Coordinates of C-alpha atoms in Angstrom, one line a residue:
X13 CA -6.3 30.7 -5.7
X14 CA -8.1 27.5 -7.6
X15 CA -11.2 25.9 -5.7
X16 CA -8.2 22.9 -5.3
X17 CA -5.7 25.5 -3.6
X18 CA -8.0 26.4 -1.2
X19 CA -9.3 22.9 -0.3
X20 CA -5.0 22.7 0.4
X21 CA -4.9 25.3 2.4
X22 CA -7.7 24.4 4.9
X23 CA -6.4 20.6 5.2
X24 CA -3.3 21.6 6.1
X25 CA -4.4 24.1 8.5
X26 CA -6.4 21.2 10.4
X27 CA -3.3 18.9 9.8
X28 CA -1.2 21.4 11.3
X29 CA -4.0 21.7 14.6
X30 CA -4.0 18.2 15.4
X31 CA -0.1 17.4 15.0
X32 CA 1.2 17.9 18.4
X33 CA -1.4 15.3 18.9
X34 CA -0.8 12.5 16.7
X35 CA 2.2 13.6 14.3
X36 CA 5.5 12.1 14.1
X37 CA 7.1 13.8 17.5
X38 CA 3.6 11.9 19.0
X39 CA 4.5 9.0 18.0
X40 CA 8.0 8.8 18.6
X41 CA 9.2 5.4 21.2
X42 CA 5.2 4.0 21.3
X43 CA 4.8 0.3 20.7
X44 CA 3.3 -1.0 18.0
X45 CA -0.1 -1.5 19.9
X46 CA 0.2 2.3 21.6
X47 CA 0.7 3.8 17.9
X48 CA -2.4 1.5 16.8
X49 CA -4.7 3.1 19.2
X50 CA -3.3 6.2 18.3
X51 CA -3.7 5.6 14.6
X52 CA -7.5 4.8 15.5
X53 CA -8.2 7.9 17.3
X54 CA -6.6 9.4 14.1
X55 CA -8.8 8.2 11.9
X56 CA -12.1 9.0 14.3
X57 CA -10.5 12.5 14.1
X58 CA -10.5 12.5 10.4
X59 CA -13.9 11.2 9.7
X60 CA -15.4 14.2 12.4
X61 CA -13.5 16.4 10.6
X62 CA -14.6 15.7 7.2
X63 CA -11.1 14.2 5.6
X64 CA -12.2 10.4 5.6
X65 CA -13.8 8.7 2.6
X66 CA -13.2 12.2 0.6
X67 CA -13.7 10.5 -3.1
X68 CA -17.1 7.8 -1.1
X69 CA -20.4 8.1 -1.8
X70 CA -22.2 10.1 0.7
X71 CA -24.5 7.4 1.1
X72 CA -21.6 4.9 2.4
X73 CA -20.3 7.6 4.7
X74 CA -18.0 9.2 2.3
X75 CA -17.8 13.0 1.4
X76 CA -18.9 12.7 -1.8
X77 CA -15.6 14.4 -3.3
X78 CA -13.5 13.6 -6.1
X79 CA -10.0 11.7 -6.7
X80 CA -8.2 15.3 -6.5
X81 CA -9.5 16.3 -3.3
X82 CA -8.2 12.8 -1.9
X83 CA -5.0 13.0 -3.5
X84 CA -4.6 16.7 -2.6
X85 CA -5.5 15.8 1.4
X86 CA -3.0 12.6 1.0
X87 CA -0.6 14.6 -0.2
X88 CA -0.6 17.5 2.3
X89 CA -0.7 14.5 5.0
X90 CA 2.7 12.6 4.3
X91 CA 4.8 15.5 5.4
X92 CA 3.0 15.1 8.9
X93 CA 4.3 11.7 9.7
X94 CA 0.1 10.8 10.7
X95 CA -0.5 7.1 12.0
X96 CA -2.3 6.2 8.9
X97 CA -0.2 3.1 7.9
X98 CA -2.4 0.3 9.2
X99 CA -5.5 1.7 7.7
X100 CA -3.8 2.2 4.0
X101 CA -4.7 -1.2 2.9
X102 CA -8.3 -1.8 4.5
X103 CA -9.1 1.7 2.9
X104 CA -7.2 1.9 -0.2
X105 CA -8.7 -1.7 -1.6
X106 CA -11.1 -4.3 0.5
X107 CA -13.3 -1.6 1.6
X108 CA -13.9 0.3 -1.5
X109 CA -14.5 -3.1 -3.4
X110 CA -17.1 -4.4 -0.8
X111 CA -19.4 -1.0 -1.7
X112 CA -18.8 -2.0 -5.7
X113 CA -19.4 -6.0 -5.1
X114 CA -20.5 -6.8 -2.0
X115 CA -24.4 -7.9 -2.3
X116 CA -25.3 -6.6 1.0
X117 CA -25.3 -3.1 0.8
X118 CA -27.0 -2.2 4.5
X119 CA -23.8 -4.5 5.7
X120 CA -21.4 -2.8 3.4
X121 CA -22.2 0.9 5.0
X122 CA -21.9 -0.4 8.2
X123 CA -18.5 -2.0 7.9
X124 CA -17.5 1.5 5.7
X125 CA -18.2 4.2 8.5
X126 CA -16.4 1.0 11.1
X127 CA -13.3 1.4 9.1
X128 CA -13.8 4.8 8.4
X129 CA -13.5 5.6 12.4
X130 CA -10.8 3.4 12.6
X131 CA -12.8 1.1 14.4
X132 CA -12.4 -1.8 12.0
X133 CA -9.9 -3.0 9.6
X134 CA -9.6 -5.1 6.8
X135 CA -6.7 -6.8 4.5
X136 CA -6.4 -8.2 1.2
X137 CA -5.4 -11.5 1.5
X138 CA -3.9 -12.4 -2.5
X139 CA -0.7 -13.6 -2.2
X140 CA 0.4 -17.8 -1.6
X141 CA 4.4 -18.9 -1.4
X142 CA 3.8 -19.9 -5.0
X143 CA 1.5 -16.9 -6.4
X144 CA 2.7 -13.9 -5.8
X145 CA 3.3 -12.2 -8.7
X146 CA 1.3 -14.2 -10.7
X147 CA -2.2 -13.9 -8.9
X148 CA -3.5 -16.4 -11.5
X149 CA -1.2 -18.8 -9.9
X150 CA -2.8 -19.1 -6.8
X151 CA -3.5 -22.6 -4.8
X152 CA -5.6 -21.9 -1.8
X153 CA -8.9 -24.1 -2.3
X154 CA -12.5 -23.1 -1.9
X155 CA -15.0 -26.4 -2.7
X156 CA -18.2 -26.4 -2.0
X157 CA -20.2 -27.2 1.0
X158 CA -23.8 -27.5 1.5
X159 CA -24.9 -24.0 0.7
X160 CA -21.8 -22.6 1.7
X161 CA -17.9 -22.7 0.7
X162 CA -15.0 -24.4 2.7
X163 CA -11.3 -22.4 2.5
X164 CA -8.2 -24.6 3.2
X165 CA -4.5 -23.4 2.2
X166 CA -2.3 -19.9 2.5
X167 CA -1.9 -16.8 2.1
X168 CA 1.6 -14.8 2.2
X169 CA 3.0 -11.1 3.2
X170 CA -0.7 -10.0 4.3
X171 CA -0.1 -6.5 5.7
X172 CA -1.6 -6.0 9.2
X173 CA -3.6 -9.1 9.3
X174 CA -2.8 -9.4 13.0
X175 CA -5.1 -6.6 13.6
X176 CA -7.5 -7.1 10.9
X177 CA -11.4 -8.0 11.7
X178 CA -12.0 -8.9 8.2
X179 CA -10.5 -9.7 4.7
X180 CA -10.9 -10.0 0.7
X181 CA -9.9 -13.2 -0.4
X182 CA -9.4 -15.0 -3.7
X183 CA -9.8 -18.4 -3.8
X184 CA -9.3 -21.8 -6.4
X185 CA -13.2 -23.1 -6.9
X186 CA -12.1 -25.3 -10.1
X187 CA -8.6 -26.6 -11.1
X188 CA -10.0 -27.6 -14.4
X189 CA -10.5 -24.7 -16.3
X190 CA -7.1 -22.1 -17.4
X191 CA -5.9 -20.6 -14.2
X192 CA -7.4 -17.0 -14.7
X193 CA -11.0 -18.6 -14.8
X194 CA -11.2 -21.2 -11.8
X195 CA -10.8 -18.6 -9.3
X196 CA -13.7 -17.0 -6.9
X197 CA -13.8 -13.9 -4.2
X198 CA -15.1 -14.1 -1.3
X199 CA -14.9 -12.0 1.7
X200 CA -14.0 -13.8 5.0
X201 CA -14.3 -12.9 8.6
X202 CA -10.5 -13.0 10.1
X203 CA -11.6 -14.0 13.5
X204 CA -13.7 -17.5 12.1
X205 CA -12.4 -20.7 13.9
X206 CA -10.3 -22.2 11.3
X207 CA -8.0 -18.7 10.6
X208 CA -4.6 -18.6 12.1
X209 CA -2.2 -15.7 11.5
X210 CA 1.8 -15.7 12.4
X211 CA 3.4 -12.7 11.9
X212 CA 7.1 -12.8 9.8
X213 CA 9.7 -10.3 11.6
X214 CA 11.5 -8.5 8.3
X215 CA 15.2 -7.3 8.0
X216 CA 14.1 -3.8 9.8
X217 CA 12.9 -5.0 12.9
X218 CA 8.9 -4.9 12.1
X219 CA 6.2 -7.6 11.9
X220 CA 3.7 -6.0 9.8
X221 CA 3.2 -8.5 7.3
X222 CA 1.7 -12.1 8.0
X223 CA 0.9 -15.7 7.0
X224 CA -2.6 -16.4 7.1
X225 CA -3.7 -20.3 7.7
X226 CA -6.9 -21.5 6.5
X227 CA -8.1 -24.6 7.8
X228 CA -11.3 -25.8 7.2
X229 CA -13.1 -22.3 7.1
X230 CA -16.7 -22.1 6.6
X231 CA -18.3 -19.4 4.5
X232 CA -21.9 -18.5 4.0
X233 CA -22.4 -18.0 0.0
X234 CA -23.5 -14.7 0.8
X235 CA -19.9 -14.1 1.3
X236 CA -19.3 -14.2 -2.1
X237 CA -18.1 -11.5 -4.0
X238 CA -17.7 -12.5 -7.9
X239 CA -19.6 -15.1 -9.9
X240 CA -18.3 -18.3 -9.0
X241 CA -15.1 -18.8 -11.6
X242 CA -15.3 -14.6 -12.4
X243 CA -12.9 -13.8 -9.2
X244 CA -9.9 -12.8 -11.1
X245 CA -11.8 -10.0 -12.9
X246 CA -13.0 -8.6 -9.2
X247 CA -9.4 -9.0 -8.1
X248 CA -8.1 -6.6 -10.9
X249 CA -10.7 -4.3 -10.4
X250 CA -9.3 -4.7 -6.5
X251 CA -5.9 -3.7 -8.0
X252 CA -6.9 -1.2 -10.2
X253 CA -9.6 0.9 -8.2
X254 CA -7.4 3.5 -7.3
X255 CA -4.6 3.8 -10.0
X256 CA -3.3 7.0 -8.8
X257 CA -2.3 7.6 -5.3
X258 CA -0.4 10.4 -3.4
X259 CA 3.2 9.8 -4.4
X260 CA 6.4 11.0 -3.0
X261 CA 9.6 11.7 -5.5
X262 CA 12.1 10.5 -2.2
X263 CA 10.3 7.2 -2.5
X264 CA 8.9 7.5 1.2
X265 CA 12.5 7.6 2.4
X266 CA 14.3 10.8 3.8
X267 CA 14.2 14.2 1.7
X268 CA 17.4 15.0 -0.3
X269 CA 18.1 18.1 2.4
X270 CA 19.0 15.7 5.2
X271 CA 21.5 14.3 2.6
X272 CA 22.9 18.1 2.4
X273 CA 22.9 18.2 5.9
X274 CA 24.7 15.2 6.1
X275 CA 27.2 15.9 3.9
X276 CA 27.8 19.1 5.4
X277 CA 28.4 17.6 8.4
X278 CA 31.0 14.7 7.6
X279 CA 34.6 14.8 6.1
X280 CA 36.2 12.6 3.2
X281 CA 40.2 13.1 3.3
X282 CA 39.8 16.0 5.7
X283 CA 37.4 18.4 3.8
X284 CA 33.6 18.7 4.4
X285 CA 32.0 15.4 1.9
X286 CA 29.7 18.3 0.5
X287 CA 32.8 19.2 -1.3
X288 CA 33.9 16.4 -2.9
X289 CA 32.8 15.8 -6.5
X290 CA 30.8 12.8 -6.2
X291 CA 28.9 13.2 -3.5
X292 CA 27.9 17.2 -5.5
X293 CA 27.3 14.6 -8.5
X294 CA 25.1 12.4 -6.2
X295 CA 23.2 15.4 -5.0
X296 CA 22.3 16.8 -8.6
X297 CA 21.1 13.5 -9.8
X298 CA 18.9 12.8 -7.5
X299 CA 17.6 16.3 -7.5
X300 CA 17.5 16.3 -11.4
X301 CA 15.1 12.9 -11.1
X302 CA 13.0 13.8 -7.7
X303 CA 12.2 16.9 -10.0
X304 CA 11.6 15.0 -13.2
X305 CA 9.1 12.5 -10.7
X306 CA 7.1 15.3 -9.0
X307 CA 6.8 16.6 -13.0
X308 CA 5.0 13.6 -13.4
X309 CA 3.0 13.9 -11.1
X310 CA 1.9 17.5 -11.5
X311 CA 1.2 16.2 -15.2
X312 CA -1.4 13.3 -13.5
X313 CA -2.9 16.2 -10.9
X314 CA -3.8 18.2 -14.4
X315 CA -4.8 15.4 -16.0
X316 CA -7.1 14.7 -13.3
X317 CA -8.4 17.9 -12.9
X318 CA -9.6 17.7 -16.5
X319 CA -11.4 14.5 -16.3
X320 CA -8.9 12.8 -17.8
X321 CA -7.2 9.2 -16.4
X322 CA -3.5 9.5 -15.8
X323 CA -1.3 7.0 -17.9
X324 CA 0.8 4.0 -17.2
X325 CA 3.6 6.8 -16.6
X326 CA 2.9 6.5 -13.0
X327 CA 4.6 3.4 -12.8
X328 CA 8.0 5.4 -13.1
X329 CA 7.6 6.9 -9.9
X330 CA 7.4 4.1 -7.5
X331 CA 10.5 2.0 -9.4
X332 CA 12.8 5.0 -9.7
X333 CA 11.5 6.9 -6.3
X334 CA 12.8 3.7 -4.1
X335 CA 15.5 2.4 -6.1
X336 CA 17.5 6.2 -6.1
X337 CA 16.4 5.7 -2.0
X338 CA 18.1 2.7 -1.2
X339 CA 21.2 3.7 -3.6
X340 CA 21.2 7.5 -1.7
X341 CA 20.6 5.9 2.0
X342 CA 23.8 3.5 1.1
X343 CA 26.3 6.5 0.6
X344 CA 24.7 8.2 3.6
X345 CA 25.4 5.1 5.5
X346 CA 29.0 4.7 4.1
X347 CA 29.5 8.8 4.6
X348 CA 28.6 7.9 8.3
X349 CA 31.0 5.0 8.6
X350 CA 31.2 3.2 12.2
X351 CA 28.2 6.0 13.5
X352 CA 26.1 4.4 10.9
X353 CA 26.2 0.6 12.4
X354 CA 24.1 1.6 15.2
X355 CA 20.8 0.6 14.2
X356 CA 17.6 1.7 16.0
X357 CA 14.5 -0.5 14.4
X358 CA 12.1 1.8 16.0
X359 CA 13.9 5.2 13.9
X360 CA 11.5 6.6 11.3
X361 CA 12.1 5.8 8.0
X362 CA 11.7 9.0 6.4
X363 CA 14.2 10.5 9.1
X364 CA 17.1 7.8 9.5
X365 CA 19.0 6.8 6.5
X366 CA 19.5 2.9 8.2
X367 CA 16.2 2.2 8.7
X368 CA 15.3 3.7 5.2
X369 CA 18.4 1.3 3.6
X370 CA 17.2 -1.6 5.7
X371 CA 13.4 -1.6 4.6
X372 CA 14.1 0.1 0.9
X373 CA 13.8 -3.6 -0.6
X374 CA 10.4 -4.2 1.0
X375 CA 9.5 -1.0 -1.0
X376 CA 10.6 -2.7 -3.8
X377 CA 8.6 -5.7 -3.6
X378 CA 5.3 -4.3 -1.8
X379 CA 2.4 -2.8 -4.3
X380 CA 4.1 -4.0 -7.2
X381 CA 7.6 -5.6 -7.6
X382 CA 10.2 -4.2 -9.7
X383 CA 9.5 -6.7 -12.1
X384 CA 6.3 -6.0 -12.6
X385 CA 6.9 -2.1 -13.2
X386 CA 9.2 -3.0 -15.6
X387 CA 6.7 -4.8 -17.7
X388 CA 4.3 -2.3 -17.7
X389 CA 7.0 -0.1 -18.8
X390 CA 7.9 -2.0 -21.8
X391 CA 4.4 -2.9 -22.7
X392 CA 2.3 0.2 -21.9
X393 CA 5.3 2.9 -22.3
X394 CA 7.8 1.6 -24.6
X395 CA 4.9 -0.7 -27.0
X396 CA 7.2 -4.2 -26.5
X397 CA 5.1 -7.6 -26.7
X398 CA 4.3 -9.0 -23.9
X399 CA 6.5 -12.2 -21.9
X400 CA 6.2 -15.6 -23.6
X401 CA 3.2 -16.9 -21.4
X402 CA 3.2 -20.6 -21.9
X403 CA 0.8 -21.8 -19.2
X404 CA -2.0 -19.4 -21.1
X405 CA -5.3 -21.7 -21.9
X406 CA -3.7 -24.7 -20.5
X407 CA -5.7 -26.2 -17.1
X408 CA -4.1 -25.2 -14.0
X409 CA -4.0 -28.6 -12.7
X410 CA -2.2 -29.5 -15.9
X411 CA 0.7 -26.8 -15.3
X412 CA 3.2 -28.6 -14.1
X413 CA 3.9 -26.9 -10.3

């Protein structure tokens, strides 16, 4: 047994101790607000027990670890159904970039171990209604103001910010200049007068993403994170800082057994639907490419474990993983027919084949559209030139909006 196998083994014996109290059957017909609280004394679990900040420093309350022990824990984790989805963002990005560019460092450990313990939680305000996508794009002013900055405009589909106590933010300091060099990062206190969040209700019932307002909101220049007109290059390194996470080859919808199950248990033209030829043809191809994905993925782990950085490859897994989902949760819904149309919004998405159909295109969108996947495909994979970029070195307030 490898030093990594046995680092497995003794995660998912504490996992499997502390299930009954915060694992999926736990969680099962809380509010939103009860499965918060739950998800906080989570996370105070975790940090007690040594499985919070795995890859940190030590010295900003981490564990001092590397990238395969995190991804190994993560990985062991998902099966569990934890509470861990509000504190994904805060921990995945804002946190980890105030330790690399926040300026004060006492402040940065203490708003670490905070979010560490699930006490405090942060969001990564990037996207506007008209710069998504396109980051560069973005309109949401920061001017000047005494020895401070002033933020006015909005932000779009910020996960959790209802709950959050702080954010990263990228802001427009000088429309002058091409769009990728007139930007700034700051990060901003969520409760300041001035902020105003309204939560969107999506397709599947949830509110977890947000508009953020900005009116008139004053920051100290010691909230800023980048030199001023150097915030794009801190916002990719936001983006990048963790470029390969715990993945899952079902696309973080239900595992291809309930499918079996389901098929075993339904009849097309009298006969069980597991023995019709399609739905056996379904079956195989989306075993064939769950098992092609998890390849990939065993090909990264190695890669990693040799000091080596994984390739753009990764980006296969997320666009085919939830694609193949929201195709496979279809049939499953038309295998149901009538049964399927009662829709529970609080049902688990890795358990009910609605809910899984009914959020599948936030998937898509969320972490990196489709579109976006696709062009790192053709660029970094395939070696195609990049889009016609027209807009490239002209002033942003000379692009036409």
């Amino acid at each position: 047994m490898t030093d990594i196998d046995t680092y497995r083994a003794r995660a998912r014996e504490w996992l499997t101790s502390v299930a009954g109290e915060f694992g999926k059957e736990a969680r099962r017909g809380l509010s939103v607000e009860d499965d918060l609280a739950l998800g906080r004394c989570y996370q105070r679990a975790k940090y007690e027990a040594g499985y919070a900040g795995i890859n940190w420093p030590v010295e900003m309350g981490g564990q001092g670890l590397t990238h395969i022990e995190k991804v190994a824990f993560d990985t062991e984790e998902m099966p569990f159904g934890m509470p861990t989805a509000y504190f994904g963002i805060s921990l995945g990005m804002p946190v980890p970039i105030l330790q690399r560019f926040g300026g004060d460092k006492d402040f940065a450990r203490e708003r670490t171990i905070a979010a560490l313990r699930g006490e405090e939680i942060w969001c990564q305000l990037f996207s506007e209604p008209a710069g998504g996508s396109d980051l560069a794009g973005l309109r949401l002013r920061a001017e000047q103001e005494g020895n401070g900055w002033k933020l006015n405009g909005q932000k779009l589909w910020t996960s959790w910010a209802q709950y959050c106590d702080y954010g990263v933010i990228v802001a427009r300091t000088d429309p002058t200049v091409p769009k990728h060099k007139g930007l700034t990062y700051f990060w901003v206190d969520m409760k300041a007068p001035g902020v105003a969040v309204r939560p969107i209700k999506l397709a599947g019932g949830d509110s977890h993403v947000n508009e953020v307002f900005f009116d008139d909101v004053r920051l100290d220049d010691g909230h800023r994170m980048s030199p001023v007109g150097g915030g794009f290059a801190v916002a990719m390194a936001t983006l990048m800082i963790e470029r390969y996470v715990a993945t899952d080859s079902a696309g973080f919808g239900p595992h291809l057994d309930l499918f079996i199950d389901l098929a075993k248990s339904v009849e097309i033209n009298g006969k069980p639907a597991i023995k019709d030829g399609r739905i056996r043809s379904a079956i195989a191809r989306n075993h064939a490419m769950r098992t092609a994905l998890d390849a990939i993925t065993a090909r990264a782990m190695l890669m990693m474990q040799a000091g080596m950085e994984p390739g753009p490859e990764g980006s296969l897994n997320k666009l085919v993983s939830v694609r193949s989902r929201q195709r496979l949760s279809e049939l499953a819904i038309d295998l149901q027919g009538p049964a399927a149309l009662a829709y529970d919004e609080h049902a688990l998405v890795k358990e009910d084949w609605a809910a899984s159909w009914m959020n599948a295109p936030t998937g898509r969108i969320a972490g990196g559209a489709d579109e976006m996947l696709l062009n790192t495909i053709a660029e970094k994979i395939l070696g195609l030139p990049q889009d016609h970029r027209p807009d490239k070195a002209v002033p942003f307030n000379a692009i036409p909006a």
